[in-house]
Amino acid sequence: MVKYPHSLNRRSTPPKRSLEKNETNFANRGMSFESAINASNEYYLMKNIAVIHKKPTPVQIVKVDYPRRSRAKIVEAYFRQASTTDYSGVYKGHYIDFEAKETRQKTAFPMKNFHAHQIEHMSKVLQQDGIAFVLLYFATLDETYLLPARALVDFYAIDLGSKSMPLDYIKKMGFMIQQAAFPQVPYLDIIEKNFLGGDSYQ
Amino acid sequence: MVKYPHSLNRRSTPPKRSLEKNETNFANRGMSFESAINASNEYYLMKNIAVIHKKPTPVQIVKVDYPRRSRAKIVEAYFRQASTTDYSGVYKGHYIDFEAKETRQKTAFPMKNFHAHQIEHMSKVLQQDGIAFVLLYFATLDETYLLPARALVDFYAIDLGSKSMPLDYIKKMGFMIQQAAFPQVPYLDIIEKNFLGGDSYQ
């Protein structure tokens, strides 16, 4: 059992945040859910299993200084809201696209974690026969789920993201990911078994 | 015939650069090669043909201020070198990955436009059966080519990017893209015809 510290949703928070408030949520290895996913992607890359990267944080650059010729310094910029998901790449020729989010709630996942743009993006990826999903980490329960984008899009359509998605719905429509050592979040096992094996979500 | 202004390779240049030096390179519509590609991707997105996005510019954030609660202000950051390519997405379930570059040279494309990391990334994408290529714009000639990543990786392997890639090689191994109105850079036509039709590069 590996607990990741509560450190996603960086968009509106500083890159290096205080961890004190989330101390109870730390694993022995002190790795955040995002770090665990990044490490999993590195593992997949090194083993030539897949090429999946996290996209850079979208930043709106307003002012750049040139104190030296060699290196431009950005002196005014702002975090932008992402219009797509955070992770994308290729696995056996298939396009992979996902978002990773976490909550401290125990019975439901707050839909405010997802923006309308992201839902629309995932919907369009599905139209193009891409493989899209979300990885949801329930920090307090220390449980990780892979929920196919179709189930997320459908739930969002009910009331446009105004209420929480019950854990029961996630369990019914998604797949629990057993945390492991290498990789820490072996989500491609789920994809291989349930998406490429003829499941209706692909 | 549409000439794009010389405006790629933003990494080391300010987001809003002076265009005076490149005035001779402007088309009547005043659109840069990068803008033309972005507009093409928007066209593909709107028409439900493909979902392909430019990745955000990678920025290393050093210092963030919080003048107001609502909006964090980045006050120190630097451009990072990209470890992957600029564009990626999905077309009919296939993973698409490419980089767009331009030159004012007339007979060859300088390989210094490509970093070792990008070459390695494209190589890994090919291993995963992704569709990878570069879009090369010869601004002075006003000609655009799609070169499959395999041909780029092979040429790079000769001398690790120290010399220029002859236009003749690009013509032999790649495909000229006829510029059009909608979309301006119809690169997916080439992909459909040459990559999905059983060509050896896929």
mmCIF file of C-alpha atoms in Angstrom:
data_model
loop_
_atom_site.group_PDB
_atom_site.id
_atom_site.type_symbol
_atom_site.label_atom_id
_atom_site.label_comp_id
_atom_site.label_asym_id
_atom_site.label_seq_id
_atom_site.Cartn_x
_atom_site.Cartn_y
_atom_site.Cartn_z
ATOM 1 C CA MET A 1 0.000 0.000 0.000
ATOM 2 C CA VAL A 2 1.514 3.234 -1.148
ATOM 3 C CA LYS A 3 0.047 6.586 -0.205
ATOM 4 C CA TYR A 4 0.844 9.502 -2.450
ATOM 5 C CA PRO A 5 0.848 12.990 -0.956
ATOM 6 C CA HIS A 6 -1.877 15.339 -2.070
ATOM 7 C CA SER A 7 -0.070 17.287 -4.767
ATOM 8 C CA LEU A 8 -2.011 17.380 -8.006
ATOM 9 C CA ASN A 9 -4.062 20.297 -9.300
ATOM 10 C CA ARG A 10 -0.858 22.320 -9.512
ATOM 11 C CA ARG A 11 -2.458 24.731 -11.947
ATOM 12 C CA SER A 12 -3.650 27.095 -9.259
ATOM 13 C CA THR A 13 -0.945 26.377 -6.708
ATOM 14 C CA PRO A 14 2.773 27.142 -6.535
ATOM 15 C CA PRO A 15 5.160 24.571 -8.055
ATOM 16 C CA LYS A 16 6.788 23.948 -4.685
ATOM 17 C CA ARG A 17 4.039 23.840 -2.113
ATOM 18 C CA SER A 18 4.083 23.299 1.565
ATOM 19 C CA LEU A 19 3.417 19.700 2.434
ATOM 20 C CA GLU A 20 2.743 20.126 6.128
ATOM 21 C CA LYS A 21 -1.017 20.065 5.850
ATOM 22 C CA ASN A 22 -0.935 16.794 4.007
ATOM 23 C CA GLU A 23 1.583 15.025 6.171
ATOM 24 C CA THR A 24 -0.816 12.321 7.194
ATOM 25 C CA ASN A 25 -1.199 11.452 3.545
ATOM 26 C CA PHE A 26 2.441 10.608 2.904
ATOM 27 C CA ALA A 27 3.782 7.250 2.031
ATOM 28 C CA ASN A 28 7.033 6.013 3.431
ATOM 29 C CA ARG A 29 8.648 6.758 0.120
ATOM 30 C CA GLY A 30 7.247 10.299 0.147
ATOM 31 C CA MET A 31 6.139 10.227 -3.458
ATOM 32 C CA SER A 32 3.203 12.199 -4.807
ATOM 33 C CA PHE A 33 0.584 10.623 -7.061
ATOM 34 C CA GLU A 34 1.834 12.754 -9.926
ATOM 35 C CA SER A 35 5.425 11.696 -9.280
ATOM 36 C CA ALA A 36 4.310 8.066 -9.181
ATOM 37 C CA ILE A 37 2.664 8.459 -12.584
ATOM 38 C CA ASN A 38 5.688 10.231 -14.008
ATOM 39 C CA ALA A 39 7.932 7.481 -12.679
ATOM 40 C CA SER A 40 5.618 4.887 -14.209
ATOM 41 C CA ASN A 41 5.859 6.645 -17.565
ATOM 42 C CA GLU A 42 9.642 6.707 -17.276
ATOM 43 C CA TYR A 43 9.585 3.000 -16.570
ATOM 44 C CA TYR A 44 7.398 2.377 -19.632
ATOM 45 C CA LEU A 45 9.762 4.531 -21.716
ATOM 46 C CA MET A 46 12.941 2.807 -20.527
ATOM 47 C CA LYS A 47 11.475 -0.643 -21.078
ATOM 48 C CA ASN A 48 10.264 0.363 -24.569
ATOM 49 C CA ILE A 49 6.689 -0.411 -23.520
ATOM 50 C CA ALA A 50 5.183 2.976 -24.352
ATOM 51 C CA VAL A 51 6.093 6.609 -25.003
ATOM 52 C CA ILE A 52 3.895 8.702 -22.736
ATOM 53 C CA HIS A 53 4.777 12.155 -21.484
ATOM 54 C CA LYS A 54 3.275 14.807 -19.286
ATOM 55 C CA LYS A 55 2.686 17.997 -21.208
ATOM 56 C CA PRO A 56 4.419 21.142 -19.978
ATOM 57 C CA THR A 57 2.361 23.382 -17.708
ATOM 58 C CA PRO A 58 0.611 25.924 -19.945
ATOM 59 C CA VAL A 59 1.953 29.380 -19.197
ATOM 60 C CA GLN A 60 1.013 32.690 -20.737
ATOM 61 C CA ILE A 61 4.216 34.633 -21.158
ATOM 62 C CA VAL A 62 3.796 38.406 -20.908
ATOM 63 C CA LYS A 63 7.292 39.826 -20.515
ATOM 64 C CA VAL A 64 10.761 38.485 -21.221
ATOM 65 C CA ASP A 65 14.044 40.157 -20.290
ATOM 66 C CA TYR A 66 17.417 39.540 -21.904
ATOM 67 C CA PRO A 67 19.979 40.177 -19.210
ATOM 68 C CA ARG A 68 22.504 38.136 -21.139
ATOM 69 C CA ARG A 69 22.518 37.151 -24.751
ATOM 70 C CA SER A 70 22.554 33.501 -23.917
ATOM 71 C CA ARG A 71 19.521 33.152 -21.733
ATOM 72 C CA ALA A 72 16.150 34.829 -21.866
ATOM 73 C CA LYS A 73 14.486 35.421 -18.494
ATOM 74 C CA ILE A 74 10.718 35.393 -18.212
ATOM 75 C CA VAL A 75 9.765 38.084 -15.700
ATOM 76 C CA GLU A 76 5.999 38.115 -16.077
ATOM 77 C CA ALA A 77 3.851 35.114 -16.855
ATOM 78 C CA TYR A 78 0.652 33.479 -15.656
ATOM 79 C CA PHE A 79 -0.654 29.952 -15.346
ATOM 80 C CA ARG A 80 -3.190 29.187 -18.038
ATOM 81 C CA GLN A 81 -6.020 26.698 -17.777
ATOM 82 C CA ALA A 82 -5.248 23.560 -19.737
ATOM 83 C CA SER A 83 -7.477 22.980 -22.764
ATOM 84 C CA THR A 84 -6.439 19.353 -23.093
ATOM 85 C CA THR A 85 -5.386 16.649 -20.656
ATOM 86 C CA ASP A 86 -2.025 16.391 -18.942
ATOM 87 C CA TYR A 87 -0.724 13.143 -20.362
ATOM 88 C CA SER A 88 -0.543 11.765 -23.875
ATOM 89 C CA GLY A 89 1.510 9.371 -25.927
ATOM 90 C CA VAL A 90 1.614 6.143 -27.853
ATOM 91 C CA TYR A 91 1.244 2.500 -26.854
ATOM 92 C CA LYS A 92 1.475 -0.122 -29.609
ATOM 93 C CA GLY A 93 0.462 2.477 -32.190
ATOM 94 C CA HIS A 94 -2.588 3.542 -30.170
ATOM 95 C CA TYR A 95 -3.027 7.094 -29.045
ATOM 96 C CA ILE A 96 -3.197 7.326 -25.239
ATOM 97 C CA ASP A 97 -4.649 10.368 -23.494
ATOM 98 C CA PHE A 98 -5.376 10.847 -19.823
ATOM 99 C CA GLU A 99 -5.692 13.133 -16.856
ATOM 100 C CA ALA A 100 -4.702 12.308 -13.282
ATOM 101 C CA LYS A 101 -6.532 13.721 -10.295
ATOM 102 C CA GLU A 102 -6.782 13.054 -6.607
ATOM 103 C CA THR A 103 -9.181 13.733 -3.778
ATOM 104 C CA ARG A 104 -9.254 13.328 -0.023
ATOM 105 C CA GLN A 105 -12.942 12.503 -0.103
ATOM 106 C CA LYS A 106 -13.930 8.933 0.631
ATOM 107 C CA THR A 107 -17.193 8.272 -1.151
ATOM 108 C CA ALA A 108 -17.190 10.466 -4.256
ATOM 109 C CA PHE A 109 -14.933 12.355 -6.639
ATOM 110 C CA PRO A 110 -15.655 16.097 -6.982
ATOM 111 C CA MET A 111 -16.352 16.886 -10.629
ATOM 112 C CA LYS A 112 -14.975 20.392 -10.221
ATOM 113 C CA ASN A 113 -11.590 18.740 -10.811
ATOM 114 C CA PHE A 114 -12.491 18.608 -14.502
ATOM 115 C CA HIS A 115 -12.986 21.586 -16.756
ATOM 116 C CA ALA A 116 -15.474 21.711 -19.610
ATOM 117 C CA HIS A 117 -12.584 22.045 -22.087
ATOM 118 C CA GLN A 118 -11.009 18.832 -20.843
ATOM 119 C CA ILE A 119 -14.272 16.928 -21.046
ATOM 120 C CA GLU A 120 -14.768 18.181 -24.593
ATOM 121 C CA HIS A 121 -11.199 17.240 -25.476
ATOM 122 C CA MET A 122 -11.635 13.691 -24.180
ATOM 123 C CA SER A 123 -14.894 13.412 -26.054
ATOM 124 C CA LYS A 124 -13.145 14.404 -29.290
ATOM 125 C CA VAL A 125 -10.311 11.957 -28.645
ATOM 126 C CA LEU A 126 -12.894 9.175 -28.280
ATOM 127 C CA GLN A 127 -14.442 10.220 -31.606
ATOM 128 C CA GLN A 128 -11.008 9.687 -33.173
ATOM 129 C CA ASP A 129 -10.750 6.224 -31.645
ATOM 130 C CA GLY A 130 -8.092 7.341 -29.206
ATOM 131 C CA ILE A 131 -7.813 5.676 -25.799
ATOM 132 C CA ALA A 132 -8.820 8.222 -23.171
ATOM 133 C CA PHE A 133 -9.322 7.869 -19.439
ATOM 134 C CA VAL A 134 -8.707 9.429 -16.064
ATOM 135 C CA LEU A 135 -6.637 8.111 -13.200
ATOM 136 C CA LEU A 136 -8.372 8.902 -9.935
ATOM 137 C CA TYR A 137 -6.584 8.632 -6.626
ATOM 138 C CA PHE A 138 -8.599 8.520 -3.425
ATOM 139 C CA ALA A 139 -5.830 9.603 -1.063
ATOM 140 C CA THR A 140 -7.587 8.824 2.204
ATOM 141 C CA LEU A 141 -8.621 5.375 0.996
ATOM 142 C CA ASP A 142 -5.275 4.940 -0.776
ATOM 143 C CA GLU A 143 -7.061 3.545 -3.811
ATOM 144 C CA THR A 144 -6.411 4.332 -7.478
ATOM 145 C CA TYR A 145 -8.943 3.838 -10.251
ATOM 146 C CA LEU A 146 -8.795 4.027 -14.003
ATOM 147 C CA LEU A 147 -12.085 5.387 -15.304
ATOM 148 C CA PRO A 148 -12.654 5.291 -19.080
ATOM 149 C CA ALA A 149 -13.305 8.759 -20.512
ATOM 150 C CA ARG A 150 -16.674 7.602 -21.849
ATOM 151 C CA ALA A 151 -17.944 7.053 -18.301
ATOM 152 C CA LEU A 152 -16.622 10.464 -17.231
ATOM 153 C CA VAL A 153 -18.116 12.249 -20.248
ATOM 154 C CA ASP A 154 -21.469 10.537 -19.666
ATOM 155 C CA PHE A 155 -21.517 11.474 -15.996
ATOM 156 C CA TYR A 156 -20.519 15.053 -16.795
ATOM 157 C CA ALA A 157 -23.389 15.291 -19.272
ATOM 158 C CA ILE A 158 -25.934 14.658 -16.511
ATOM 159 C CA ASP A 159 -25.491 18.031 -14.847
ATOM 160 C CA LEU A 160 -22.382 19.588 -16.428
ATOM 161 C CA GLY A 161 -20.031 18.755 -13.630
ATOM 162 C CA SER A 162 -21.974 20.357 -10.787
ATOM 163 C CA LYS A 163 -22.011 17.327 -8.506
ATOM 164 C CA SER A 164 -19.634 14.675 -7.291
ATOM 165 C CA MET A 165 -19.154 11.341 -8.983
ATOM 166 C CA PRO A 166 -19.909 8.531 -6.511
ATOM 167 C CA LEU A 167 -17.170 6.032 -5.839
ATOM 168 C CA ASP A 168 -19.731 3.306 -6.507
ATOM 169 C CA TYR A 169 -20.126 4.615 -10.066
ATOM 170 C CA ILE A 170 -16.344 4.677 -10.515
ATOM 171 C CA LYS A 171 -16.068 1.117 -9.212
ATOM 172 C CA LYS A 172 -18.843 -0.013 -11.522
ATOM 173 C CA MET A 173 -17.576 1.729 -14.672
ATOM 174 C CA GLY A 174 -13.842 1.701 -13.996
ATOM 175 C CA PHE A 175 -11.006 -0.495 -12.848
ATOM 176 C CA MET A 176 -9.005 -0.490 -9.646
ATOM 177 C CA ILE A 177 -5.262 -0.262 -10.220
ATOM 178 C CA GLN A 178 -3.158 -2.358 -7.908
ATOM 179 C CA GLN A 179 -0.196 -0.250 -6.885
ATOM 180 C CA ALA A 180 3.107 -1.958 -7.495
ATOM 181 C CA ALA A 181 6.838 -1.347 -7.328
ATOM 182 C CA PHE A 182 7.739 -1.134 -11.028
ATOM 183 C CA PRO A 183 5.855 0.663 -12.321
ATOM 184 C CA GLN A 184 4.128 2.225 -9.331
ATOM 185 C CA VAL A 185 0.883 2.865 -11.237
ATOM 186 C CA PRO A 186 0.637 0.067 -13.813
ATOM 187 C CA TYR A 187 -2.278 1.565 -15.743
ATOM 188 C CA LEU A 188 -1.220 0.059 -19.077
ATOM 189 C CA ASP A 189 -2.049 -3.389 -17.704
ATOM 190 C CA ILE A 190 -5.671 -2.226 -17.505
ATOM 191 C CA ILE A 191 -5.509 -0.770 -21.014
ATOM 192 C CA GLU A 192 -4.001 -3.917 -22.460
ATOM 193 C CA LYS A 193 -6.557 -6.158 -20.821
ATOM 194 C CA ASN A 194 -9.729 -4.087 -21.074
ATOM 195 C CA PHE A 195 -9.305 -1.639 -23.950
ATOM 196 C CA LEU A 196 -7.296 -3.574 -26.514
ATOM 197 C CA GLY A 197 -9.004 -6.849 -25.803
ATOM 198 C CA GLY A 198 -12.283 -5.798 -27.380
ATOM 199 C CA ASP A 199 -13.856 -3.793 -24.590
ATOM 200 C CA SER A 200 -16.621 -1.415 -25.602
ATOM 201 C CA TYR A 201 -14.684 1.637 -24.472
ATOM 202 C CA GLN A 202 -12.093 1.407 -27.223
ATOM 203 C CA MET B 1 1.648 30.306 -53.152
ATOM 204 C CA VAL B 2 1.707 31.331 -49.517
ATOM 205 C CA LYS B 3 4.868 32.541 -47.823
ATOM 206 C CA TYR B 4 5.005 32.209 -44.087
ATOM 207 C CA PRO B 5 7.178 34.652 -42.144
ATOM 208 C CA HIS B 6 10.218 33.206 -40.467
ATOM 209 C CA SER B 7 8.940 32.667 -36.977
ATOM 210 C CA LEU B 8 9.644 29.181 -35.703
ATOM 211 C CA ASN B 9 12.426 28.220 -33.296
ATOM 212 C CA ARG B 10 10.753 30.369 -30.681
ATOM 213 C CA ARG B 11 12.555 28.523 -27.922
ATOM 214 C CA SER B 12 15.447 30.932 -27.802
ATOM 215 C CA THR B 13 13.580 34.018 -28.976
ATOM 216 C CA PRO B 14 10.927 36.241 -27.423
ATOM 217 C CA PRO B 15 7.277 35.300 -27.985
ATOM 218 C CA LYS B 16 6.649 38.561 -29.807
ATOM 219 C CA ARG B 17 9.604 39.203 -32.081
ATOM 220 C CA SER B 18 10.338 41.961 -34.470
ATOM 221 C CA LEU B 19 9.405 41.040 -37.986
ATOM 222 C CA GLU B 20 11.276 43.779 -39.828
ATOM 223 C CA LYS B 21 14.251 41.638 -40.773
ATOM 224 C CA ASN B 22 11.989 39.061 -42.353
ATOM 225 C CA GLU B 23 9.730 41.380 -44.230
ATOM 226 C CA THR B 24 10.661 39.965 -47.605
ATOM 227 C CA ASN B 25 9.438 36.637 -46.354
ATOM 228 C CA PHE B 26 5.893 37.674 -45.643
ATOM 229 C CA ALA B 27 2.860 36.456 -47.434
ATOM 230 C CA ASN B 28 -0.002 38.744 -48.224
ATOM 231 C CA ARG B 29 -1.955 37.168 -45.394
ATOM 232 C CA GLY B 30 0.922 37.741 -42.988
ATOM 233 C CA MET B 31 0.723 34.316 -41.429
ATOM 234 C CA SER B 32 3.708 32.478 -39.985
ATOM 235 C CA PHE B 33 4.414 28.830 -40.773
ATOM 236 C CA GLU B 34 3.623 27.952 -37.189
ATOM 237 C CA SER B 35 0.357 29.877 -37.316
ATOM 238 C CA ALA B 36 -0.535 28.108 -40.544
ATOM 239 C CA ILE B 37 0.024 24.736 -38.877
ATOM 240 C CA ASN B 38 -1.982 25.760 -35.827
ATOM 241 C CA ALA B 39 -4.806 26.951 -38.074
ATOM 242 C CA SER B 40 -4.652 23.647 -39.964
ATOM 243 C CA ASN B 41 -4.937 21.756 -36.686
ATOM 244 C CA GLU B 42 -7.913 23.901 -35.693
ATOM 245 C CA TYR B 43 -9.507 23.099 -39.034
ATOM 246 C CA TYR B 44 -8.941 19.359 -38.487
ATOM 247 C CA LEU B 45 -10.396 19.672 -34.981
ATOM 248 C CA MET B 46 -13.497 21.598 -36.064
ATOM 249 C CA LYS B 47 -14.186 19.182 -38.905
ATOM 250 C CA ASN B 48 -13.732 16.177 -36.585
ATOM 251 C CA ILE B 49 -10.889 14.934 -38.794
ATOM 252 C CA ALA B 50 -8.203 14.736 -36.108
ATOM 253 C CA VAL B 51 -7.317 15.978 -32.630
ATOM 254 C CA ILE B 52 -3.818 17.414 -32.840
ATOM 255 C CA HIS B 53 -2.444 20.090 -30.527
ATOM 256 C CA LYS B 54 0.747 22.018 -30.066
ATOM 257 C CA LYS B 55 2.272 21.345 -26.681
ATOM 258 C CA PRO B 56 2.780 24.280 -24.361
ATOM 259 C CA THR B 57 6.250 25.847 -24.426
ATOM 260 C CA PRO B 58 8.279 24.123 -21.701
ATOM 261 C CA VAL B 59 9.133 26.628 -19.010
ATOM 262 C CA GLN B 60 11.116 26.145 -15.827
ATOM 263 C CA ILE B 61 9.356 28.131 -13.134
ATOM 264 C CA VAL B 62 11.661 29.482 -10.449
ATOM 265 C CA LYS B 63 9.632 32.067 -8.547
ATOM 266 C CA VAL B 64 5.926 32.750 -8.189
ATOM 267 C CA ASP B 65 4.367 35.758 -6.443
ATOM 268 C CA TYR B 66 0.834 35.982 -5.089
ATOM 269 C CA PRO B 67 -0.141 39.618 -5.372
ATOM 270 C CA ARG B 68 -3.794 38.653 -5.214
ATOM 271 C CA ARG B 69 -5.365 35.485 -3.950
ATOM 272 C CA SER B 70 -6.982 34.798 -7.256
ATOM 273 C CA ARG B 71 -4.042 34.833 -9.597
ATOM 274 C CA ALA B 72 -0.497 33.646 -9.163
ATOM 275 C CA LYS B 73 2.151 35.655 -11.025
ATOM 276 C CA ILE B 74 5.293 33.966 -12.284
ATOM 277 C CA VAL B 75 8.137 36.440 -11.829
ATOM 278 C CA GLU B 76 11.129 34.271 -12.672
ATOM 279 C CA ALA B 77 11.147 31.503 -15.227
ATOM 280 C CA TYR B 78 13.280 30.253 -18.101
ATOM 281 C CA PHE B 79 12.672 28.558 -21.404
ATOM 282 C CA ARG B 80 13.562 24.895 -21.282
ATOM 283 C CA GLN B 81 14.719 22.790 -24.193
ATOM 284 C CA ALA B 82 11.952 20.515 -25.391
ATOM 285 C CA SER B 83 12.583 16.818 -24.858
ATOM 286 C CA THR B 84 9.830 15.782 -27.237
ATOM 287 C CA THR B 85 8.337 17.257 -30.388
ATOM 288 C CA ASP B 86 5.962 20.212 -30.551
ATOM 289 C CA TYR B 87 2.848 18.570 -31.954
ATOM 290 C CA SER B 88 0.996 15.405 -31.095
ATOM 291 C CA GLY B 89 -2.468 13.950 -31.287
ATOM 292 C CA VAL B 90 -4.720 11.317 -32.752
ATOM 293 C CA TYR B 91 -5.960 10.620 -36.261
ATOM 294 C CA LYS B 92 -8.260 7.628 -36.791
ATOM 295 C CA GLY B 93 -6.885 6.015 -33.658
ATOM 296 C CA HIS B 94 -3.267 6.478 -34.775
ATOM 297 C CA TYR B 95 -0.795 8.406 -32.708
ATOM 298 C CA ILE B 96 0.556 11.412 -34.634
ATOM 299 C CA ASP B 97 3.769 13.149 -33.592
ATOM 300 C CA PHE B 98 5.657 15.861 -35.411
ATOM 301 C CA GLU B 99 7.929 18.851 -35.294
ATOM 302 C CA ALA B 100 7.739 21.883 -37.601
ATOM 303 C CA LYS B 101 10.828 23.821 -38.629
ATOM 304 C CA GLU B 102 11.771 26.358 -41.251
ATOM 305 C CA THR B 103 14.898 27.643 -42.930
ATOM 306 C CA ARG B 104 15.838 30.434 -45.313
ATOM 307 C CA GLN B 105 18.423 28.222 -46.988
ATOM 308 C CA LYS B 106 17.653 27.024 -50.493
ATOM 309 C CA THR B 107 19.466 23.750 -50.980
ATOM 310 C CA ALA B 108 19.648 22.095 -47.567
ATOM 311 C CA PHE B 109 18.067 22.019 -44.110
ATOM 312 C CA PRO B 110 20.435 22.725 -41.182
ATOM 313 C CA MET B 111 20.333 19.780 -38.799
ATOM 314 C CA LYS B 112 21.089 22.047 -35.844
ATOM 315 C CA ASN B 113 17.321 22.675 -35.852
ATOM 316 C CA PHE B 114 16.915 19.277 -34.230
ATOM 317 C CA HIS B 115 18.147 18.310 -30.790
ATOM 318 C CA ALA B 116 19.406 14.859 -29.880
ATOM 319 C CA HIS B 117 16.489 14.458 -27.433
ATOM 320 C CA GLN B 118 13.961 15.082 -30.179
ATOM 321 C CA ILE B 119 15.607 12.618 -32.532
ATOM 322 C CA GLU B 120 15.619 10.023 -29.764
ATOM 323 C CA HIS B 121 11.969 10.764 -28.989
ATOM 324 C CA MET B 122 10.933 10.310 -32.631
ATOM 325 C CA SER B 123 12.901 7.102 -32.769
ATOM 326 C CA LYS B 124 11.022 5.776 -29.738
ATOM 327 C CA VAL B 125 7.681 6.815 -31.202
ATOM 328 C CA LEU B 126 8.497 4.818 -34.337
ATOM 329 C CA GLN B 127 9.326 1.806 -32.173
ATOM 330 C CA GLN B 128 5.799 2.086 -30.731
ATOM 331 C CA ASP B 129 4.301 2.190 -34.248
ATOM 332 C CA GLY B 130 3.410 5.841 -33.911
ATOM 333 C CA ILE B 131 3.342 8.075 -36.972
ATOM 334 C CA ALA B 132 6.200 10.553 -36.655
ATOM 335 C CA PHE B 133 7.508 13.127 -39.102
ATOM 336 C CA VAL B 134 8.784 16.662 -39.521
ATOM 337 C CA LEU B 135 7.255 19.476 -41.510
ATOM 338 C CA LEU B 136 10.034 21.468 -43.172
ATOM 339 C CA TYR B 137 9.391 24.879 -44.657
ATOM 340 C CA PHE B 138 11.915 26.347 -47.063
ATOM 341 C CA ALA B 139 10.878 29.982 -46.684
ATOM 342 C CA THR B 140 12.879 31.409 -49.601
ATOM 343 C CA LEU B 141 11.645 28.708 -51.949
ATOM 344 C CA ASP B 142 8.185 28.823 -50.363
ATOM 345 C CA GLU B 143 8.071 25.035 -50.328
ATOM 346 C CA THR B 144 6.852 22.751 -47.540
ATOM 347 C CA TYR B 145 7.873 19.110 -47.166
ATOM 348 C CA LEU B 146 6.739 16.296 -44.933
ATOM 349 C CA LEU B 147 9.733 14.122 -44.108
ATOM 350 C CA PRO B 148 9.053 10.813 -42.297
ATOM 351 C CA ALA B 149 10.914 10.613 -38.991
ATOM 352 C CA ARG B 150 12.686 7.444 -40.158
ATOM 353 C CA ALA B 151 14.484 9.427 -42.862
ATOM 354 C CA LEU B 152 15.417 12.132 -40.364
ATOM 355 C CA VAL B 153 16.645 9.651 -37.766
ATOM 356 C CA ASP B 154 18.696 7.827 -40.408
ATOM 357 C CA PHE B 155 20.292 11.033 -41.662
ATOM 358 C CA TYR B 156 21.014 12.176 -38.116
ATOM 359 C CA ALA B 157 22.756 8.875 -37.428
ATOM 360 C CA ILE B 158 25.341 9.551 -40.153
ATOM 361 C CA ASP B 159 27.147 12.285 -38.270
ATOM 362 C CA LEU B 160 24.927 13.131 -35.288
ATOM 363 C CA GLY B 161 23.425 16.247 -36.769
ATOM 364 C CA SER B 162 26.629 18.108 -37.615
ATOM 365 C CA LYS B 163 25.822 18.781 -41.238
ATOM 366 C CA SER B 164 22.881 19.981 -43.303
ATOM 367 C CA MET B 165 20.328 17.697 -44.871
ATOM 368 C CA PRO B 166 20.272 18.256 -48.660
ATOM 369 C CA LEU B 167 16.968 19.271 -50.207
ATOM 370 C CA ASP B 168 17.502 16.485 -52.728
ATOM 371 C CA TYR B 169 17.446 13.950 -49.883
ATOM 372 C CA ILE B 170 14.269 15.504 -48.499
ATOM 373 C CA LYS B 171 12.632 15.394 -51.932
ATOM 374 C CA LYS B 172 13.662 11.781 -52.373
ATOM 375 C CA MET B 173 12.594 10.553 -48.947
ATOM 376 C CA GLY B 174 9.745 12.947 -48.254
ATOM 377 C CA PHE B 175 6.627 14.493 -49.762
ATOM 378 C CA MET B 176 5.943 18.021 -50.922
ATOM 379 C CA ILE B 177 2.834 19.514 -49.349
ATOM 380 C CA GLN B 178 0.740 21.653 -51.642
ATOM 381 C CA GLN B 179 -0.321 24.682 -49.662
ATOM 382 C CA ALA B 180 -4.040 25.253 -49.727
ATOM 383 C CA ALA B 181 -6.740 27.447 -48.259
ATOM 384 C CA PHE B 182 -8.469 25.039 -45.835
ATOM 385 C CA PRO B 183 -6.408 23.750 -44.250
ATOM 386 C CA GLN B 184 -3.334 25.795 -45.151
ATOM 387 C CA VAL B 185 -0.921 22.911 -44.542
ATOM 388 C CA PRO B 186 -2.880 19.743 -45.430
ATOM 389 C CA TYR B 187 -0.324 17.312 -44.042
ATOM 390 C CA LEU B 188 -2.899 14.669 -43.126
ATOM 391 C CA ASP B 189 -3.533 14.096 -46.840
ATOM 392 C CA ILE B 190 0.057 12.863 -47.077
ATOM 393 C CA ILE B 191 -0.371 10.706 -43.977
ATOM 394 C CA GLU B 192 -3.598 9.180 -45.238
ATOM 395 C CA LYS B 193 -2.134 8.389 -48.651
ATOM 396 C CA ASN B 194 1.407 7.350 -47.779
ATOM 397 C CA PHE B 195 1.447 6.173 -44.175
ATOM 398 C CA LEU B 196 -1.895 4.451 -43.732
ATOM 399 C CA GLY B 197 -1.931 2.989 -47.210
ATOM 400 C CA GLY B 198 0.804 0.482 -46.430
ATOM 401 C CA ASP B 199 3.923 2.620 -46.842
ATOM 402 C CA SER B 200 7.077 1.309 -45.211
ATOM 403 C CA TYR B 201 7.342 4.275 -42.847
ATOM 404 C CA GLN B 202 4.329 3.299 -40.810
#
